[in-house]
Each structure stands twice: as structure tokens, then as C-alpha cells.
Amino acid sequence: MALNIPRRAGRRRLRRFTRRDVVVLSVLLGIPILLDIVIIWGPTLASVGLSFTSWDGVGDIHWVGGDNYKNMVENYPVFWPAVRHNILWLLFLGLIATPFGLFLAVLIDRGVRFSRFYQSTIYLPVVLSLAIVGFIAQLILGTDQGVVNTILNNHDDPIDWLGDSHLNLWMMMIAASWRHTGYVMILYLAGLKSVDPQLKEAAAIDGANERQTFFRVVFPTLRPVNVIVGVITVIEALRAFDIVYAVNKGRNGLELLSVLITDNIIGEASRIGFGSAIAVVLLTVSLGFIVTFLVQELRGARDR
């Protein structure tokens, strides 16, 4: 009898999941994975394949190899301006909006008066879509009774903030940063709340001032939040579409890669193969930034 006890215990350990458990896990995991494959990776792989073809969405699909990519680089005048605008968008969000959100999070974390009010007010734009932010920008920056021109009393010769190709991109980046800053602030504020106060006390005992304490003690502990914020910033910068499309359909200085994809795939041209090639370029750039950033951050965390 004593020899059978370990064998039964081993059987019980191997039979932890009943048939019902397996069915439930299969449903709970299988459905999301299936939806992810169908909605995300299926169209992604289809775009990669279609980028080497010529197809208008109705007729036959013709294989053209790398002609779409060659024409995109050499014979598509708006491609390089769109690339430049996406890079500017990324730099603006990464170097101005994100640090400003961190700055606001640090101020609110110190417990300034009316911090709850500031936190709610700054976070409020996050609940708005970028299309709504674009419509708000039109009300503020429009030449016809726009708020800014009214304040500047430019009724006779109003500044065309949204029509001038030298100004409209910067105005849209500022409007997008209005929303992005609140998102970054909340993420960093949550990270700052989780920092052990004893670390700050130990730094103060060692003679570190507030600036040294933040950059040498607090900020390194925010590495997980930095990873999340970095990835979100790259995604927000490269997928920007609705705010510029709501203003002037992404033309006259507001060209972005996402706008070019839409114009070629669902526009009058219906060049699905060509639009897919632009989508593949945007996908490659996005994955390049995100994977490089994640590898560097994870490698730094492992070295620590």
C-alpha cells in the first residue's frame, strides 16, 4: 500500500486540469488569439504580399516584384516629405511632449495645491480622439473667427495657421502633444507613486539635492514606465492620421505615411499594391524603432 501512495500523488499532479478546464482555457485563449490573427496579422501578411503586386481591388492581381517600392522612392513626390513629417512628429513628441508630461507628473507628485484639479484637467484631452482634437484645432486656429486670430485682432489679414504649409504641421504637432502630454503624465505619475520613499530619504541623507535624487535615484527606478512611454510615443507618432485628415485630408504640408496609404488604397486611384508597399515601409520603421528600444531597455535592466 505504501508503494502506491507516490504513484497516486503523481497521477493527481498530472491531472490538475479537468476536461472542462481545458475547454475553458482553450476558449479564453483561443478566441483572442484567433481574433488577433484574423484582424491584425492576417491583414499585415496580406499587405506584405500585395506590396509586390499591382491590383485595383477588382481585377486580376499582377506580380510586379519590387516596382512598387522603386516607384515609391523615385517617382512619388510626396513620399519623402511624408517621411520627413513623420520623423518630425516623432522627434516633437519624444523630445518635447514626453519630457513635458514627465515634468508635470513630478510637479503633481510633490503635492502642489489643487493637484487633483490639475491632474484631471491635463488628463481630460486623453479621452478625446485625435479627430476631435483636429476639429478643436480648427475652431482655435481657423481664419474665419478663429480664437487665436480673434485675440490677435487679425480680422483684415488673419494668419492661416492651418493652410500655410510652413505653419500647419507645427500647429498639428502642438495639438497632438496636448493629448499626448496628459497620457504620459498619468503613466509617470503612477510610476512615481510606486517609488519607495526610503530611496529618497537615503539619497537625502547622503547629501543629494532634489535634482540629483531624481536623476540618479528616482528616474532609474522608472525604467518599466520608460519602456511603456517610449513604445507609446513611437506608435503615436507613426500612426498619426486622423488629426491631419480632419483638417485638410493630410495635404498641403500635412502629408504623412498613413495618409498616403489611405489615399492609395481607398482613394480614386485604388492602387492597393502601391498603398500596401507604403504600409510595409511604415510597419518596418515602426518595428525597427520599437524592437530596438525594447532590446536596449531590457538589456539595460538585465545588466542592472
Tab-separated table of C-alpha atoms in Angstrom:
chain	number	residue	atom	x	y	z
A	1	MET	CA	0.000	0.000	0.000
A	2	ALA	CA	2.842	2.371	0.833
A	3	LEU	CA	4.305	1.915	-2.623
A	4	ASN	CA	1.082	3.079	-4.287
A	5	ILE	CA	0.920	6.427	-2.492
A	6	PRO	CA	3.581	8.264	-4.554
A	7	ARG	CA	2.131	6.878	-7.750
A	8	ARG	CA	-1.333	8.219	-6.919
A	9	ALA	CA	0.116	11.571	-5.896
A	10	GLY	CA	1.954	11.752	-9.213
A	11	ARG	CA	-1.252	10.985	-11.088
A	12	ARG	CA	-3.059	13.718	-9.202
A	13	ARG	CA	-0.355	16.219	-10.098
A	14	LEU	CA	-0.575	15.259	-13.764
A	15	ARG	CA	-4.372	15.550	-13.779
A	16	ARG	CA	-4.643	19.062	-12.361
A	17	PHE	CA	-6.715	20.282	-15.321
A	18	THR	CA	-10.027	18.619	-15.976
A	19	ARG	CA	-11.575	18.408	-19.396
A	20	ARG	CA	-13.755	21.375	-18.526
A	21	ASP	CA	-10.681	23.415	-17.545
A	22	VAL	CA	-9.034	22.615	-20.864
A	23	VAL	CA	-12.155	23.684	-22.758
A	24	VAL	CA	-12.442	26.947	-20.817
A	25	LEU	CA	-8.753	27.778	-21.296
A	26	SER	CA	-8.970	26.917	-24.981
A	27	VAL	CA	-11.941	29.252	-25.427
A	28	LEU	CA	-10.477	32.103	-23.357
A	29	LEU	CA	-7.089	31.912	-25.079
A	30	GLY	CA	-8.124	30.608	-28.473
A	31	ILE	CA	-10.696	33.280	-29.312
A	32	PRO	CA	-8.378	36.268	-28.598
A	33	ILE	CA	-5.510	34.602	-30.467
A	34	LEU	CA	-7.802	33.828	-33.413
A	35	LEU	CA	-9.113	37.401	-33.485
A	36	ASP	CA	-5.554	38.739	-33.312
A	37	ILE	CA	-4.519	36.561	-36.252
A	38	VAL	CA	-7.583	37.439	-38.327
A	39	ILE	CA	-7.734	41.165	-37.579
A	40	ILE	CA	-4.057	42.063	-37.101
A	41	TRP	CA	-1.583	39.568	-38.517
A	42	GLY	CA	-3.757	38.356	-41.381
A	43	PRO	CA	-4.077	41.805	-42.999
A	44	THR	CA	-0.436	42.526	-42.145
A	45	LEU	CA	0.852	39.482	-44.007
A	46	ALA	CA	-1.622	40.159	-46.824
A	47	SER	CA	-0.248	43.701	-47.158
A	48	VAL	CA	3.286	42.358	-47.383
A	49	GLY	CA	2.245	40.023	-50.198
A	50	LEU	CA	0.180	42.631	-52.024
A	51	SER	CA	3.042	45.129	-51.887
A	52	PHE	CA	4.743	43.110	-54.648
A	53	THR	CA	1.683	43.174	-56.902
A	54	SER	CA	-0.420	45.545	-58.963
A	55	TRP	CA	-4.099	45.354	-58.043
A	56	ASP	CA	-7.001	47.775	-58.147
A	57	GLY	CA	-9.170	45.699	-55.818
A	58	VAL	CA	-11.439	44.418	-58.589
A	59	GLY	CA	-9.455	42.954	-61.475
A	60	ASP	CA	-6.705	40.393	-61.612
A	61	ILE	CA	-3.642	40.581	-59.393
A	62	HIS	CA	-0.399	41.014	-61.337
A	63	TRP	CA	3.026	40.334	-59.854
A	64	VAL	CA	5.360	43.332	-60.274
A	65	GLY	CA	8.129	42.433	-57.833
A	66	GLY	CA	9.848	45.468	-56.322
A	67	ASP	CA	8.444	48.007	-58.808
A	68	ASN	CA	6.102	49.493	-56.202
A	69	TYR	CA	8.984	50.209	-53.855
A	70	LYS	CA	11.103	51.635	-56.670
A	71	ASN	CA	8.321	53.931	-57.875
A	72	MET	CA	7.575	54.971	-54.308
A	73	VAL	CA	11.148	56.098	-53.716
A	74	GLU	CA	11.915	57.559	-57.141
A	75	ASN	CA	8.634	58.661	-58.747
A	76	TYR	CA	6.273	59.556	-55.898
A	77	PRO	CA	6.944	63.201	-54.979
A	78	VAL	CA	5.015	63.236	-51.687
A	79	PHE	CA	6.725	60.163	-50.222
A	80	TRP	CA	9.876	61.802	-48.873
A	81	PRO	CA	8.020	64.830	-47.437
A	82	ALA	CA	5.727	62.371	-45.643
A	83	VAL	CA	8.743	60.504	-44.243
A	84	ARG	CA	10.251	63.786	-43.080
A	85	HIS	CA	6.973	64.819	-41.439
A	86	ASN	CA	6.690	61.504	-39.595
A	87	ILE	CA	10.242	61.912	-38.289
A	88	LEU	CA	9.472	65.460	-37.148
A	89	TRP	CA	6.319	64.157	-35.464
A	90	LEU	CA	8.361	61.515	-33.618
A	91	LEU	CA	11.032	63.996	-32.532
A	92	PHE	CA	8.459	66.531	-31.366
A	93	LEU	CA	6.541	64.025	-29.246
A	94	GLY	CA	9.693	62.336	-27.973
A	95	LEU	CA	11.765	65.406	-27.152
A	96	ILE	CA	9.121	67.964	-26.174
A	97	ALA	CA	5.726	66.438	-25.292
A	98	THR	CA	7.044	63.407	-23.395
A	99	PRO	CA	9.546	65.301	-21.185
A	100	PHE	CA	6.867	67.923	-20.520
A	101	GLY	CA	4.476	65.185	-19.382
A	102	LEU	CA	7.188	63.858	-17.051
A	103	PHE	CA	7.752	67.384	-15.715
A	104	LEU	CA	4.046	67.782	-14.939
A	105	ALA	CA	3.966	64.377	-13.253
A	106	VAL	CA	6.871	65.364	-10.982
A	107	LEU	CA	5.170	68.642	-10.029
A	108	ILE	CA	1.870	66.936	-9.214
A	109	ASP	CA	3.638	64.149	-7.308
A	110	ARG	CA	5.149	66.749	-4.982
A	111	GLY	CA	1.658	67.539	-3.752
A	112	VAL	CA	1.085	71.061	-5.054
A	113	ARG	CA	-2.208	72.710	-4.199
A	114	PHE	CA	-5.191	71.684	-6.337
A	115	SER	CA	-3.162	68.752	-7.684
A	116	ARG	CA	-6.344	66.713	-8.250
A	117	PHE	CA	-7.782	69.503	-10.377
A	118	TYR	CA	-4.583	69.842	-12.421
A	119	GLN	CA	-4.370	66.083	-12.870
A	120	SER	CA	-7.955	65.830	-14.137
A	121	THR	CA	-7.642	68.877	-16.389
A	122	ILE	CA	-4.400	67.775	-18.033
A	123	TYR	CA	-5.663	64.221	-18.492
A	124	LEU	CA	-9.006	65.317	-19.984
A	125	PRO	CA	-7.746	65.544	-23.633
A	126	VAL	CA	-6.699	61.870	-23.488
A	127	VAL	CA	-10.353	60.782	-23.627
A	128	LEU	CA	-10.747	62.647	-26.926
A	129	SER	CA	-9.875	61.094	-30.257
A	130	LEU	CA	-7.315	62.855	-32.430
A	131	ALA	CA	-10.062	63.612	-34.948
A	132	ILE	CA	-11.900	65.615	-32.276
A	133	VAL	CA	-8.631	67.325	-31.377
A	134	GLY	CA	-8.307	68.268	-35.056
A	135	PHE	CA	-11.788	69.818	-35.074
A	136	ILE	CA	-10.947	71.745	-31.894
A	137	ALA	CA	-7.754	72.981	-33.571
A	138	GLN	CA	-9.842	74.279	-36.470
A	139	LEU	CA	-12.027	76.250	-34.067
A	140	ILE	CA	-8.982	77.733	-32.347
A	141	LEU	CA	-6.690	78.326	-35.341
A	142	GLY	CA	-9.145	78.903	-38.178
A	143	THR	CA	-9.009	82.081	-40.221
A	144	ASP	CA	-12.782	82.536	-40.016
A	145	GLN	CA	-13.452	83.705	-36.448
A	146	GLY	CA	-10.698	81.511	-35.003
A	147	VAL	CA	-9.901	82.132	-31.347
A	148	VAL	CA	-6.211	82.911	-31.884
A	149	ASN	CA	-6.778	85.354	-34.748
A	150	THR	CA	-9.579	86.996	-32.779
A	151	ILE	CA	-7.281	87.506	-29.798
A	152	LEU	CA	-4.554	88.862	-32.092
A	153	ASN	CA	-7.168	91.132	-33.740
A	154	ASN	CA	-6.191	89.932	-37.223
A	155	HIS	CA	-9.572	90.370	-38.861
A	156	ASP	CA	-8.302	92.041	-42.007
A	157	ASP	CA	-5.260	89.830	-42.580
A	158	PRO	CA	-5.650	86.669	-40.442
A	159	ILE	CA	-2.780	84.216	-40.142
A	160	ASP	CA	-3.581	80.996	-41.958
A	161	TRP	CA	-2.335	78.637	-39.258
A	162	LEU	CA	-3.814	75.545	-40.906
A	163	GLY	CA	-3.437	76.475	-44.585
A	164	ASP	CA	0.156	77.721	-44.594
A	165	SER	CA	2.411	74.726	-45.278
A	166	HIS	CA	5.161	76.327	-43.179
A	167	LEU	CA	2.934	76.522	-40.083
A	168	ASN	CA	0.222	73.870	-40.196
A	169	LEU	CA	2.440	70.867	-39.399
A	170	TRP	CA	3.763	72.550	-36.262
A	171	MET	CA	0.254	73.504	-35.198
A	172	MET	CA	-0.918	69.904	-35.605
A	173	MET	CA	2.031	68.587	-33.616
A	174	ILE	CA	1.231	71.007	-30.811
A	175	ALA	CA	-2.412	69.896	-30.867
A	176	ALA	CA	-1.385	66.223	-30.792
A	177	SER	CA	1.035	66.961	-27.945
A	178	TRP	CA	-1.842	68.456	-25.941
A	179	ARG	CA	-3.348	64.981	-25.848
A	180	HIS	CA	-0.088	63.033	-25.616
A	181	THR	CA	1.199	65.036	-22.637
A	182	GLY	CA	-1.739	64.037	-20.446
A	183	TYR	CA	-1.259	60.365	-21.276
A	184	VAL	CA	2.457	60.494	-20.438
A	185	MET	CA	1.759	62.425	-17.242
A	186	ILE	CA	-0.618	59.751	-15.915
A	187	LEU	CA	1.816	56.936	-16.701
A	188	TYR	CA	4.736	58.652	-14.995
A	189	LEU	CA	2.570	59.744	-12.083
A	190	ALA	CA	1.623	56.115	-11.447
A	191	GLY	CA	5.301	55.170	-11.613
A	192	LEU	CA	6.323	57.933	-9.201
A	193	LYS	CA	3.702	56.812	-6.692
A	194	SER	CA	5.300	53.364	-6.627
A	195	VAL	CA	8.826	54.608	-5.853
A	196	ASP	CA	9.966	53.587	-2.378
A	197	PRO	CA	10.210	56.739	-0.196
A	198	GLN	CA	13.158	55.205	1.639
A	199	LEU	CA	15.246	55.599	-1.521
A	200	LYS	CA	14.662	59.350	-1.467
A	201	GLU	CA	15.404	59.507	2.254
A	202	ALA	CA	18.650	57.595	1.781
A	203	ALA	CA	19.701	59.944	-1.022
A	204	ALA	CA	18.910	62.971	1.151
A	205	ILE	CA	20.997	61.530	3.972
A	206	ASP	CA	23.904	61.093	1.554
A	207	GLY	CA	23.661	64.805	0.741
A	208	ALA	CA	21.955	64.644	-2.666
A	209	ASN	CA	19.747	67.573	-3.637
A	210	GLU	CA	16.345	67.184	-5.289
A	211	ARG	CA	17.722	67.255	-8.825
A	212	GLN	CA	20.383	64.653	-8.065
A	213	THR	CA	17.865	62.486	-6.221
A	214	PHE	CA	15.506	62.478	-9.166
A	215	PHE	CA	18.001	61.762	-11.951
A	216	ARG	CA	20.219	59.325	-10.011
A	217	VAL	CA	17.696	57.543	-7.794
A	218	VAL	CA	14.084	58.065	-8.864
A	219	PHE	CA	14.344	58.121	-12.659
A	220	PRO	CA	16.356	54.857	-12.934
A	221	THR	CA	13.599	53.077	-10.977
A	222	LEU	CA	11.092	54.216	-13.620
A	223	ARG	CA	12.683	52.013	-16.289
A	224	PRO	CA	9.494	49.899	-16.826
A	225	VAL	CA	7.466	53.082	-17.277
A	226	ASN	CA	10.111	54.459	-19.647
A	227	VAL	CA	9.713	51.384	-21.832
A	228	ILE	CA	5.933	51.802	-21.981
A	229	VAL	CA	6.133	55.550	-22.646
A	230	GLY	CA	8.787	55.079	-25.331
A	231	VAL	CA	6.765	52.483	-27.205
A	232	ILE	CA	3.576	54.543	-26.946
A	233	THR	CA	5.383	57.649	-28.204
A	234	VAL	CA	6.712	55.833	-31.273
A	235	ILE	CA	3.310	54.333	-32.029
A	236	GLU	CA	1.504	57.664	-31.609
A	237	ALA	CA	3.996	59.455	-33.848
A	238	LEU	CA	3.998	56.940	-36.683
A	239	ARG	CA	0.295	56.143	-36.757
A	240	ALA	CA	-0.839	59.788	-36.697
A	241	PHE	CA	-3.606	60.130	-39.255
A	242	ASP	CA	-6.988	61.325	-38.089
A	243	ILE	CA	-5.921	64.742	-36.802
A	244	VAL	CA	-4.360	65.822	-40.114
A	245	TYR	CA	-7.083	64.154	-42.167
A	246	ALA	CA	-9.744	66.049	-40.221
A	247	VAL	CA	-8.071	69.383	-41.031
A	248	ASN	CA	-7.363	69.200	-44.769
A	249	LYS	CA	-7.211	65.477	-45.599
A	250	GLY	CA	-3.471	65.405	-44.979
A	251	ARG	CA	-2.466	67.658	-47.855
A	252	ASN	CA	-0.656	70.986	-48.333
A	253	GLY	CA	2.156	70.348	-45.870
A	254	LEU	CA	0.464	67.751	-43.674
A	255	GLU	CA	1.430	64.648	-45.652
A	256	LEU	CA	2.086	61.573	-43.514
A	257	LEU	CA	2.739	57.970	-44.480
A	258	SER	CA	-0.598	56.910	-43.002
A	259	VAL	CA	-2.372	59.468	-45.213
A	260	LEU	CA	-0.578	58.209	-48.332
A	261	ILE	CA	-1.642	54.655	-47.504
A	262	THR	CA	-5.273	55.710	-47.242
A	263	ASP	CA	-5.186	57.830	-50.394
A	264	ASN	CA	-3.795	54.964	-52.483
A	265	ILE	CA	-5.871	52.115	-51.090
A	266	ILE	CA	-9.318	53.681	-50.731
A	267	GLY	CA	-8.862	56.752	-52.909
A	268	GLU	CA	-9.849	57.225	-56.522
A	269	ALA	CA	-6.648	55.570	-57.756
A	270	SER	CA	-7.321	52.276	-55.893
A	271	ARG	CA	-3.678	51.275	-56.121
A	272	ILE	CA	-3.851	48.647	-53.423
A	273	GLY	CA	-0.470	47.140	-54.231
A	274	PHE	CA	1.252	50.532	-54.138
A	275	GLY	CA	-0.535	51.528	-50.931
A	276	SER	CA	0.439	48.209	-49.363
A	277	ALA	CA	4.076	48.928	-50.177
A	278	ILE	CA	3.852	52.211	-48.241
A	279	ALA	CA	2.170	50.325	-45.385
A	280	VAL	CA	5.027	47.830	-45.300
A	281	VAL	CA	7.534	50.704	-45.075
A	282	LEU	CA	5.598	52.198	-42.156
A	283	LEU	CA	5.401	48.775	-40.481
A	284	THR	CA	9.138	48.217	-40.906
A	285	VAL	CA	10.029	51.626	-39.486
A	286	SER	CA	7.653	51.126	-36.539
A	287	LEU	CA	9.013	47.679	-35.698
A	288	GLY	CA	12.571	48.932	-36.109
A	289	PHE	CA	12.113	51.713	-33.571
A	290	ILE	CA	10.096	49.624	-31.117
A	291	VAL	CA	12.251	46.485	-31.218
A	292	THR	CA	15.487	48.490	-30.903
A	293	PHE	CA	14.095	50.475	-27.994
A	294	LEU	CA	12.802	47.382	-26.193
A	295	VAL	CA	16.062	45.474	-26.678
A	296	GLN	CA	18.111	48.371	-25.308
A	297	GLU	CA	15.856	48.850	-22.301
A	298	LEU	CA	15.611	45.144	-21.467
A	299	ARG	CA	19.354	44.720	-21.888
A	300	GLY	CA	19.959	47.643	-19.547
A	301	ALA	CA	17.550	46.179	-16.986
A	302	ARG	CA	19.325	42.814	-17.154
A	303	ASP	CA	22.756	44.422	-16.684
A	304	ARG	CA	21.496	46.146	-13.575
